[in-house]
Coordinates of C-alpha atoms and ligand atoms in Angstrom, one line a residue:
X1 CA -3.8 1.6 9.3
X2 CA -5.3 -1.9 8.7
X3 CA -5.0 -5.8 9.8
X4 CA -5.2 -8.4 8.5
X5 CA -7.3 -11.1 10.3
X6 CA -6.4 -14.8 9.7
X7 CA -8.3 -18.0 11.1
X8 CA -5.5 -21.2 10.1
X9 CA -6.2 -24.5 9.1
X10 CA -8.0 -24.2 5.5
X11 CA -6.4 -26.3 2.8
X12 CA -6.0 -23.4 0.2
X13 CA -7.3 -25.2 -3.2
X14 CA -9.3 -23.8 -6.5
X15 CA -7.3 -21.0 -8.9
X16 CA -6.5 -17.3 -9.4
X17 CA -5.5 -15.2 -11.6
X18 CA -1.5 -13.5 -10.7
X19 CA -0.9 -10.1 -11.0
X20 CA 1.3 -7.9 -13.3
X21 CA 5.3 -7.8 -11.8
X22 CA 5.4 -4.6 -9.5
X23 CA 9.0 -5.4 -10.5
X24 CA 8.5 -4.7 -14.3
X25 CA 5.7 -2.5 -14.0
X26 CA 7.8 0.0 -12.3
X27 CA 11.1 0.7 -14.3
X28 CA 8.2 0.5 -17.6
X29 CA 6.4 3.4 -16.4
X30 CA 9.8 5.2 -15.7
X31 CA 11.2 4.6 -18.7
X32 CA 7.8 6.5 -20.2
X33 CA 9.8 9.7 -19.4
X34 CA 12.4 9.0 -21.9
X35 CA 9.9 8.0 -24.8
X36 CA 7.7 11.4 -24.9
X37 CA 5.1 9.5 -26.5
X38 CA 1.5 7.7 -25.4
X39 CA 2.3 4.2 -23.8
X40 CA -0.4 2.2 -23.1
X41 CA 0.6 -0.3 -20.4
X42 CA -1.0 -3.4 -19.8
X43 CA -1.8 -5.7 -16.9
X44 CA -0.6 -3.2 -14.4
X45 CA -0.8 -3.6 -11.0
X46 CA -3.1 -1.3 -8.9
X47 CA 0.3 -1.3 -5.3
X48 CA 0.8 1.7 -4.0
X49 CA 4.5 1.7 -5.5
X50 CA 3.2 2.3 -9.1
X51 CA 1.2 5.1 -7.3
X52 CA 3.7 6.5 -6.0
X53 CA 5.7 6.2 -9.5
X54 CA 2.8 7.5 -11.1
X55 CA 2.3 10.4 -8.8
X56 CA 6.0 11.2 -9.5
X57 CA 5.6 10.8 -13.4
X58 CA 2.5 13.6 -13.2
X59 CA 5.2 15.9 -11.0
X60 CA 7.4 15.5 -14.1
X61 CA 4.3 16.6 -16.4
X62 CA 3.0 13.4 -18.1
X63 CA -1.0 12.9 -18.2
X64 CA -1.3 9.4 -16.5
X65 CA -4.9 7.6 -16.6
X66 CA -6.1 4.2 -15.6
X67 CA -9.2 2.2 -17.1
X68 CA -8.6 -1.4 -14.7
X69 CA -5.3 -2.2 -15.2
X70 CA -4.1 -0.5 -17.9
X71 CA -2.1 2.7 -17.7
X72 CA -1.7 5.0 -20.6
X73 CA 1.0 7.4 -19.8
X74 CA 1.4 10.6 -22.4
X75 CA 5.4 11.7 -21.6
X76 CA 5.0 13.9 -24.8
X77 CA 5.3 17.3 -22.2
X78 CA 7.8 16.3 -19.3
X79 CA 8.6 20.0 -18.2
X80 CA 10.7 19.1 -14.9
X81 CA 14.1 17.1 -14.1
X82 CA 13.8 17.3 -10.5
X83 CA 11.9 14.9 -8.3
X84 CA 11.3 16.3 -4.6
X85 CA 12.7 14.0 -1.4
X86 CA 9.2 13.5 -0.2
X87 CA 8.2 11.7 -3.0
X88 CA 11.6 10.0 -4.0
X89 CA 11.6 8.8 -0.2
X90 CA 7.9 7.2 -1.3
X91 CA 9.1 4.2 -2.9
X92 CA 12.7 2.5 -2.4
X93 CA 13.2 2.1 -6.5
X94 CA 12.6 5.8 -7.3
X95 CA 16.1 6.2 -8.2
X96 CA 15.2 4.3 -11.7
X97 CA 13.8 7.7 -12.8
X98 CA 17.9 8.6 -13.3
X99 CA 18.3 7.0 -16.5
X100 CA 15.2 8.5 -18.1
X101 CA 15.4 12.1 -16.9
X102 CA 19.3 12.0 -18.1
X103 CA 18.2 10.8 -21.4
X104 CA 15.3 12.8 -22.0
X105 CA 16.3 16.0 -19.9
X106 CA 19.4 16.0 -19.9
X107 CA 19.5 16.5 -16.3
X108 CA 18.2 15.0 -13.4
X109 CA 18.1 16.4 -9.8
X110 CA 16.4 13.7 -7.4
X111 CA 17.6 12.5 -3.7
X112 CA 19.1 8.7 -2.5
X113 CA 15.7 7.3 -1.8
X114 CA 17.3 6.1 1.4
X115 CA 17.5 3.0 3.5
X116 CA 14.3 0.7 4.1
X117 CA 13.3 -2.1 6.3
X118 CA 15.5 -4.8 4.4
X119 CA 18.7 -2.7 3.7
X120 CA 20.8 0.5 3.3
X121 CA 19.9 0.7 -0.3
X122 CA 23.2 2.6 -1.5
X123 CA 23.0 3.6 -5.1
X124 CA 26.6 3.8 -5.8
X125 CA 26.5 1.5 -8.9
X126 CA 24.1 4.1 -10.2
X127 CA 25.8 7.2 -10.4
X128 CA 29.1 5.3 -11.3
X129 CA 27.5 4.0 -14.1
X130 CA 25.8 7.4 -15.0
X131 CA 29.5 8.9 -14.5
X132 CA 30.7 6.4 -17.3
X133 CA 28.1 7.7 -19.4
X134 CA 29.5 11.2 -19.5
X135 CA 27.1 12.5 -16.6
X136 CA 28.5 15.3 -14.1
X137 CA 26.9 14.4 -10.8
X138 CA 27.3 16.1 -7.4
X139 CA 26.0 14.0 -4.6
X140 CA 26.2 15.8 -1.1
X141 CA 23.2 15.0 1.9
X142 CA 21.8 12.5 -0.1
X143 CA 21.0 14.9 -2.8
X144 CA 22.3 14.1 -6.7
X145 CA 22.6 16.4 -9.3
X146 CA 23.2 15.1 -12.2
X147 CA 23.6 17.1 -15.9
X148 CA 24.7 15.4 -19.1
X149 CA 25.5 18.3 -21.4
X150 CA 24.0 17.2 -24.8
X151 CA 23.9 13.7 -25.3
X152 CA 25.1 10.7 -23.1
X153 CA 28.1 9.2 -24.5
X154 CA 28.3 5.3 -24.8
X155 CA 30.4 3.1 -22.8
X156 CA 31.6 -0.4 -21.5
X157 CA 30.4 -1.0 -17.6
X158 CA 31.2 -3.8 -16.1
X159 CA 29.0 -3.7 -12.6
X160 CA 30.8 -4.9 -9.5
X161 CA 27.4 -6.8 -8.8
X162 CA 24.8 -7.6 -10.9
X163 CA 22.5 -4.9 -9.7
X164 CA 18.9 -5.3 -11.4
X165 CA 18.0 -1.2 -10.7
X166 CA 21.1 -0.2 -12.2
X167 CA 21.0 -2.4 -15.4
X168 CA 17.8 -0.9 -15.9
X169 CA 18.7 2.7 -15.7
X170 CA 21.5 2.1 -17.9
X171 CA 19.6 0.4 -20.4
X172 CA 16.9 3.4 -20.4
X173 CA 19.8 6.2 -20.7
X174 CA 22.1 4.1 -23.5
X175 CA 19.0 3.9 -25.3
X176 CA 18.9 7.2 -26.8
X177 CA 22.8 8.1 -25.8
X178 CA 24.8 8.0 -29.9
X179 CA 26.8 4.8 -30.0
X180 CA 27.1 1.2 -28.5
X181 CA 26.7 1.2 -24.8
X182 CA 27.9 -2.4 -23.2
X183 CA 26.8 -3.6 -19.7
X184 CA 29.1 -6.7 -18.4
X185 CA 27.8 -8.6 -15.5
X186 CA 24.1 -6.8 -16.0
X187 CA 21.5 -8.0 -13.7
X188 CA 19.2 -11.9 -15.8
X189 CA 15.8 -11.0 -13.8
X190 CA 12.7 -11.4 -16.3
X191 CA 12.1 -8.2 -15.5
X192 CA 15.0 -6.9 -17.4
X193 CA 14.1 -8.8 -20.5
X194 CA 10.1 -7.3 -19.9
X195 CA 11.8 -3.9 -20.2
X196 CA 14.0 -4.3 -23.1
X197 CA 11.2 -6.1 -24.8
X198 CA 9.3 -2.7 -24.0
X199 CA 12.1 -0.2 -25.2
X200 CA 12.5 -2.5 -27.9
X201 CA 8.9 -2.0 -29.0
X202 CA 9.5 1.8 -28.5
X203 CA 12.2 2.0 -31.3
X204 CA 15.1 1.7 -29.1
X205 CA 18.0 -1.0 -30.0
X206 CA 19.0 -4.0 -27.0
X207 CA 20.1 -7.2 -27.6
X208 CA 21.1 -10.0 -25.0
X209 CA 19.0 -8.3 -21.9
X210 CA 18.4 -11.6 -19.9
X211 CA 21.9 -12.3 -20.5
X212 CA 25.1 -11.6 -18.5
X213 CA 26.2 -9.2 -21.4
X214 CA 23.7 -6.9 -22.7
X215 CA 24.5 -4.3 -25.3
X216 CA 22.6 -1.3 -26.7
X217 CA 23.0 0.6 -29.9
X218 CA 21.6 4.2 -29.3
X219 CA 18.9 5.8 -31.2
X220 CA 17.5 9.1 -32.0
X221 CA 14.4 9.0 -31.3
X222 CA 11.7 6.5 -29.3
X223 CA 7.9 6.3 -29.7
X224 CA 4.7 5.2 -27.7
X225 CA 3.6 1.7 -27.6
X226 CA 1.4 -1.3 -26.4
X227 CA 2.9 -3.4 -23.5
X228 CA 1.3 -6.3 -21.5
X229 CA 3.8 -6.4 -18.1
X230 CA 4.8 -10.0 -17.7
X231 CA 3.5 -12.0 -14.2
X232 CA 4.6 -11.3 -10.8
X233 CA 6.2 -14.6 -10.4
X234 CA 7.2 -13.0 -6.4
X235 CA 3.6 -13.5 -5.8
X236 CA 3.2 -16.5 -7.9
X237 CA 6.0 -18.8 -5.8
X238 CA 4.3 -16.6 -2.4
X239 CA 0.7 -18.1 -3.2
X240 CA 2.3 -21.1 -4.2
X241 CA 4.2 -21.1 -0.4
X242 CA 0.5 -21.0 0.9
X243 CA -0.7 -24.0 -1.4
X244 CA 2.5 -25.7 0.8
X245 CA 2.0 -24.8 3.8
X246 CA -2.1 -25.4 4.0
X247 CA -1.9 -29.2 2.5
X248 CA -3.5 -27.6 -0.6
X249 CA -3.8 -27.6 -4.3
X250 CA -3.7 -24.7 -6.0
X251 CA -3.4 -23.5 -10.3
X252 CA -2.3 -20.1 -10.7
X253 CA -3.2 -18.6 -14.3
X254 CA -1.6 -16.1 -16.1
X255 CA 1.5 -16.7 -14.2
X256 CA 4.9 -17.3 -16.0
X257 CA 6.3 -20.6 -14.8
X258 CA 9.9 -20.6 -17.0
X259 CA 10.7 -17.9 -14.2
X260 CA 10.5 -20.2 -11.1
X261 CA 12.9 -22.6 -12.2
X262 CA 15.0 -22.2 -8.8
X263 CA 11.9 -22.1 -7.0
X264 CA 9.7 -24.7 -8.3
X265 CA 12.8 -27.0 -7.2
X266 CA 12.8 -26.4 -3.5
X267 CA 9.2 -27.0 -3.7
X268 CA 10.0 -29.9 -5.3
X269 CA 12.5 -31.0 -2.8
X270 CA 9.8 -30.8 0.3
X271 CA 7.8 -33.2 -1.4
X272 CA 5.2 -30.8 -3.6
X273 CA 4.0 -32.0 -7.2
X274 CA 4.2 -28.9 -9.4
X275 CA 2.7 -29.3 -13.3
X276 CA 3.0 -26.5 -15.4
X277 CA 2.1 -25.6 -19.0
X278 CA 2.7 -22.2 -21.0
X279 CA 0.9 -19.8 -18.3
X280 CA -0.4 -21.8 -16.0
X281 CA 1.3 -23.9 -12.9
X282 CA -0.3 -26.3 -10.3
X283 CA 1.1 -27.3 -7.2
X284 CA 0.1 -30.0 -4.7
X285 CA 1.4 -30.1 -1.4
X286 CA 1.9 -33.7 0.5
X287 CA 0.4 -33.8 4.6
X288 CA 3.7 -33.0 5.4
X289 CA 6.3 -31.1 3.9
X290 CA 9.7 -32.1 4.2
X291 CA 12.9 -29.7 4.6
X292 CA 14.5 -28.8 1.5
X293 CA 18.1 -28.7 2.6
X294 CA 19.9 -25.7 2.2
X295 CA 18.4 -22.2 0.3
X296 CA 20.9 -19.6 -1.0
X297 CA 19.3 -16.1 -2.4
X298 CA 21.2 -15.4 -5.3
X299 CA 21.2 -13.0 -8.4
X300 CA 18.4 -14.9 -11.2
X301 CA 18.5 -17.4 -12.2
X302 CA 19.3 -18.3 -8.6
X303 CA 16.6 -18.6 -6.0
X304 CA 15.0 -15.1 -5.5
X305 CA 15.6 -12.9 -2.5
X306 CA 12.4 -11.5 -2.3
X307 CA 11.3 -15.0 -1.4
X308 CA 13.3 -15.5 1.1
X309 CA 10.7 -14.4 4.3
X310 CA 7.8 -16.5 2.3
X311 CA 9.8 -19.9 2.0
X312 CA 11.2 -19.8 5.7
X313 CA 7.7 -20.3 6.9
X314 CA 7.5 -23.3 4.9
X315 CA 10.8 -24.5 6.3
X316 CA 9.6 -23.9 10.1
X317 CA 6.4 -26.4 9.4
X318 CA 9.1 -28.4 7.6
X319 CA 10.4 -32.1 9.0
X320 CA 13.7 -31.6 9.6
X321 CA 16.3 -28.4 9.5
X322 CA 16.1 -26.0 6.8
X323 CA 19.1 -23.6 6.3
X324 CA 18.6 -20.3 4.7
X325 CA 21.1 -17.9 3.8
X326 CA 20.4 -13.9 2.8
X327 CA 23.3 -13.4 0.1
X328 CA 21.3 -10.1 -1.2
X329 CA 20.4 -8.0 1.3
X330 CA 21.9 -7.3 4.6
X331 CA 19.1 -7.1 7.2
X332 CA 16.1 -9.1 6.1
X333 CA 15.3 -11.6 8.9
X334 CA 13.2 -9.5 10.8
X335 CA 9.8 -11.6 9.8
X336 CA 12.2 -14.4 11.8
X337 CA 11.3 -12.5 15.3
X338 CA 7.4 -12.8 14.5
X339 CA 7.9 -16.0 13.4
X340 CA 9.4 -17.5 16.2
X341 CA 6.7 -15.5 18.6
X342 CA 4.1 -17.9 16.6
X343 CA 6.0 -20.9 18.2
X344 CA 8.7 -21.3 15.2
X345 CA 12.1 -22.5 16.4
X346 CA 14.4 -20.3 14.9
X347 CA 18.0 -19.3 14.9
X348 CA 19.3 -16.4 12.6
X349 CA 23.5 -15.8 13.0
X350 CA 24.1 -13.0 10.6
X351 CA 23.0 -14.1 7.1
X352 CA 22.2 -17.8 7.7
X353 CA 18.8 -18.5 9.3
X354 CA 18.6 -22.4 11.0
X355 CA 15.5 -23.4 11.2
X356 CA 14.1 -27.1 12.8
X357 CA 10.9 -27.8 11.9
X358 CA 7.8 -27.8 14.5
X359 CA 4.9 -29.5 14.1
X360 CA 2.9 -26.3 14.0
X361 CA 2.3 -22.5 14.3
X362 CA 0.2 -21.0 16.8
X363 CA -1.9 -17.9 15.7
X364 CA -0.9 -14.6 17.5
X365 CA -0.7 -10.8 16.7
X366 CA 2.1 -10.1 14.3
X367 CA 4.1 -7.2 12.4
X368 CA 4.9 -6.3 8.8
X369 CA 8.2 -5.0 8.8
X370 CA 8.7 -4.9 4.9
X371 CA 6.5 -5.9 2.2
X372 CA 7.9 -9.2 1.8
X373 CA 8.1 -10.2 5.3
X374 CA 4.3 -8.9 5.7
X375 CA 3.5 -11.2 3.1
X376 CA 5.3 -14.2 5.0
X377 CA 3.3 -13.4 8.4
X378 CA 0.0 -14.2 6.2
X379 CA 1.1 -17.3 5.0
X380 CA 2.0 -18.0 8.6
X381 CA -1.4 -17.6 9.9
X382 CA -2.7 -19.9 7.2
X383 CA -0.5 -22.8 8.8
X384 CA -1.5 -21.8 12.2
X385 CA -4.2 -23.0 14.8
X386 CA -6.0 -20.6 15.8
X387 CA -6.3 -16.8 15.2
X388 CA -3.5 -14.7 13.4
X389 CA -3.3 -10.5 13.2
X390 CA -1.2 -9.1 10.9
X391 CA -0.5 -5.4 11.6
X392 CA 0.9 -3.0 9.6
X393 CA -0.7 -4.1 6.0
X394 CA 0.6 -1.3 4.2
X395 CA 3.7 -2.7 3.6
X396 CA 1.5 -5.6 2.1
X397 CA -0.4 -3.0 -0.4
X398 CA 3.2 -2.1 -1.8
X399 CA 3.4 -5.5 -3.5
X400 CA 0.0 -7.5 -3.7
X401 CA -2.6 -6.6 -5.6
X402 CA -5.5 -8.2 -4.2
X403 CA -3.9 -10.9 -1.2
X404 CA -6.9 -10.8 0.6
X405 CA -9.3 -11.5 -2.2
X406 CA -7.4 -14.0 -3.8
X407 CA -6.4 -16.0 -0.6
X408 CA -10.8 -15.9 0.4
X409 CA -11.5 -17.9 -3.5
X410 CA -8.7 -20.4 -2.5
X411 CA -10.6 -20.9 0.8
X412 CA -8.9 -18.9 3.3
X413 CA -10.6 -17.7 6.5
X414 CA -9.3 -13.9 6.0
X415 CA -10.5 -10.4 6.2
X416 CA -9.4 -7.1 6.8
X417 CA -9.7 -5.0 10.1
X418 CA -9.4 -1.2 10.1
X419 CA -7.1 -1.3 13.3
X420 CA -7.8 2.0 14.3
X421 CA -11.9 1.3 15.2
X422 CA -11.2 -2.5 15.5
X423 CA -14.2 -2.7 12.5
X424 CA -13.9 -6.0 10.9
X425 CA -15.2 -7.0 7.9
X426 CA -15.2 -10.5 8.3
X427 CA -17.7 -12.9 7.8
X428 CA -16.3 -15.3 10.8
Ligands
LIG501 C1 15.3 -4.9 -7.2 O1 15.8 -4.0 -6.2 C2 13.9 -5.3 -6.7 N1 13.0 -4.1 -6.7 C3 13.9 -5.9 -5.3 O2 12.6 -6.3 -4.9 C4 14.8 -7.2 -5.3 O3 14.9 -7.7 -4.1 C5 16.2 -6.8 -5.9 O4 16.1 -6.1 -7.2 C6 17.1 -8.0 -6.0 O5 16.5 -8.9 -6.9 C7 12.5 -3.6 -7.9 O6 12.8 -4.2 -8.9 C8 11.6 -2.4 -7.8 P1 19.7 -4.4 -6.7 P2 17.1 -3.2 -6.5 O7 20.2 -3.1 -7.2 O8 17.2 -2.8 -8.0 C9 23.3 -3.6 -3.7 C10 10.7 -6.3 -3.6 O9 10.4 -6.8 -2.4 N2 23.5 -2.4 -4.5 O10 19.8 -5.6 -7.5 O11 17.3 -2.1 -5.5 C11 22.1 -3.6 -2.8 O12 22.4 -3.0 -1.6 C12 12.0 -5.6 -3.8 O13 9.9 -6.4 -4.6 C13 24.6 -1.6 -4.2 O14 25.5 -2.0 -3.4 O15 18.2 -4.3 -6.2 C14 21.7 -5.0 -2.6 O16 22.5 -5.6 -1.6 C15 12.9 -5.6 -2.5 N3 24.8 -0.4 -4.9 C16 22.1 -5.6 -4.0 O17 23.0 -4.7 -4.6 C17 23.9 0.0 -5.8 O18 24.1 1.1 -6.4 C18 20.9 -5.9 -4.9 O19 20.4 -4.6 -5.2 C19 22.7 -0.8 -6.1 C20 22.6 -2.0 -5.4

């Protein structure tokens, strides 16, 4: 177990480098089961969720290397379509290996990956859509067994919600399934387009992923490729959130600014400057932010919900009242609590958070409860006097790369504690 240790008060300035999406990086390296080829995936994370997907695509039988951040995965043997609880139970998104076990196996026999910190986490839109597809699937205790005699059939789903897991798995398993498969009301995230473009580049046949409507023409066969992952732009807006917060001014590179639209506006709203060019975007905070009204989480292009912990710590060093309001998930205020122990004023009434703004955060110890709201509890202690703990940075490892390193280069006062001998390795 480790800690992070945060002395507040440095104006976060200078530039880094953002990460791969853990967002596309995962449903990529799943769909590698369907292509029984060599991918070679690029700008790839090193979180523990793509270990724990790549742990579960070595049970299946692929050969899975590293050299830095690329990932070359070799599906050509997968000689298993079951995936145990322990490690479906690993990693929240697991259940995205449906789609390419069905398609390439013909079976799958894997378990609900079960509730987390932020949600129940049902999967219902999953095997109904599977079911569409011509999939028999028995779902008792949380296990699914699912078999798809011969090929998947094609089909027109139309999802309830726009669920981004489920348009994936459905775009992996059409891709290979004889015929025109149709999603209506399929999930816009970047993330989608960044695994079309990657199935795409494997042989397979999708047009309009990005879009409401996405339809797939199956093909026989798929093969290996090249893919660079697109930016995590979860991290990008959350380092950005810290440029806020400090009084900073901060470039990110490599980042992908067209998919912060939403975002970059509330920024704008409390009073940042943000310039941006092809890959790069700058932000520069005024002394004082400056609420920005009302935030919504919505499906993308709307503002993100895995932003939602991050930008309520701007709003509670904010002038004036901030109201946030969870439309995603159904129990994701729990970084509020911590928040409010730091000297926040915050009231939460079931999914709308009020905040006033104070005129600043005291450092204290403080928990991760998901890897979001970890995330939010480090930006915290950047705007706080004094000294800030953060406990329980596992949940942090799940997400971000390198928080810790990249936070020191943009002047941060930051270092990690093994909390179990209190042994920091900090040079304050
Ligand atoms: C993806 O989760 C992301 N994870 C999440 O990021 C993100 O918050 C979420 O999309 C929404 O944008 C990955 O991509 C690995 P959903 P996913 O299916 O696919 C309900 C992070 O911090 N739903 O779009 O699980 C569900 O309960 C993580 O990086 C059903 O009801 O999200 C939720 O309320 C957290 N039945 C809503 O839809 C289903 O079968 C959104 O879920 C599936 C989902």
């Amino acid at each position: 177990m480790s800690n992070l240790i945060i002395r507040g008060g440095n104006r976060l300035n200078g530039e880094v480098r953002v990460q791969g999406a853990k967002n596309s990086a995962l449903p990529i390296l799943a769909a590698c089961v369907a292509i029984g080829g060599i991918n070679v995936i690029d700008n790839c994370p090193r979180l523990t969720d793509v270990s724990a997907t790549v742990k579960i695509l070595s049970y299946l039988g692929c050969k899975v290397s590293r050299d830095g951040n690329t990932v070359t995965v070799d599906s050509s043997c997968v000689n298993r379509y079951d995936i145990p609880r322990e490690l479906m139970h690993e990693m929240r998104s697991s259940i995205v290996f449906l789609g390419p076990l069905l398609s390439r196996m013909g079976r799958a026999e894997l378990y609900t990956p079960g509730g987390c910190e932020i949600g129940l986490r049902p999967v219902d839109l999953h095997i109904s859509a599977m079911r569409q597809m011509g999939s028999d699937i028995a779902e008792e205790y949380g296990r699914i067994a699912c078999t798809s005699e011969g090929k998947l059939r094609p089909a027109n789903i139309s999802l309830s919600f726009p669920s981004v897991g489920t348009t994936e798995n459905i775009m992996i398993a059409a891709s290979t399934a004889e015929g025109t498969t149709v999603i209506t009301n399929a999930a816009r995230e970047p993330e989608i387009s960044d695994l079309a473009d990657f199935l795409n580049k494997c042989g397979a046949d999708i047009k309009g992923a990005g879009e409401s409507t996405v339809v797939i023409n199956g093909v026989k066969k798929l093969h290996g490729t090249y893919h660079k992952i697109i930016p995590d732009r979860i991290v990008t807006a959350t380092y950005m959130i810290g440029a806020a917060v400090t009084g900073g001014n901060v470039t990110l590179t490599d980042a992908g600014p067209s998919h912060l639209t939403a975002v970059s506006d509330i920024f704008e709203k409390a009073g940042c400057k943000i310039r941006s060019d092809m890959n790069s975007i700058n932000i520069s905070a005024p002394e004082k932010l400056r609420s920005a009204g009302t935030v919504r989480t919505m499906p993308y292009p709307g503002f993100p919900t895995d932003i939602q912990a991050p930008v309520s710590v701007m709003a509670a060093v904010s002038l004036g009242t901030t109201f946030i309001i969870e439309s995603i998930f159904e129990n994701r205020f729990k970084h509020i609590g911590e928040l409010n122990r730091m000297g926040a004023n915050i009231k939460v009434d079931g999914r709308m958070a009020v905040i006033e703004g104070v005129e600043g955060l005291r450092g204290t110890k403080v928990f991760s409860h998901d890897l979001r709201g970890g995330t939010a509890m480090v930006l915290a202690g950047l705007a706080a006097q004094g000294e800030t703990v953060v406990a329980d940075t596992e949940y942090i490892d799940r997400g971000c790369q390198d928080i810790e390193k990249d936070l020191k280069t943009l002047g941060a006062d930051i270092c990690k504690e093994n909390s179990m001998h209190h042994e920091r390795q900090c040079d304050f």
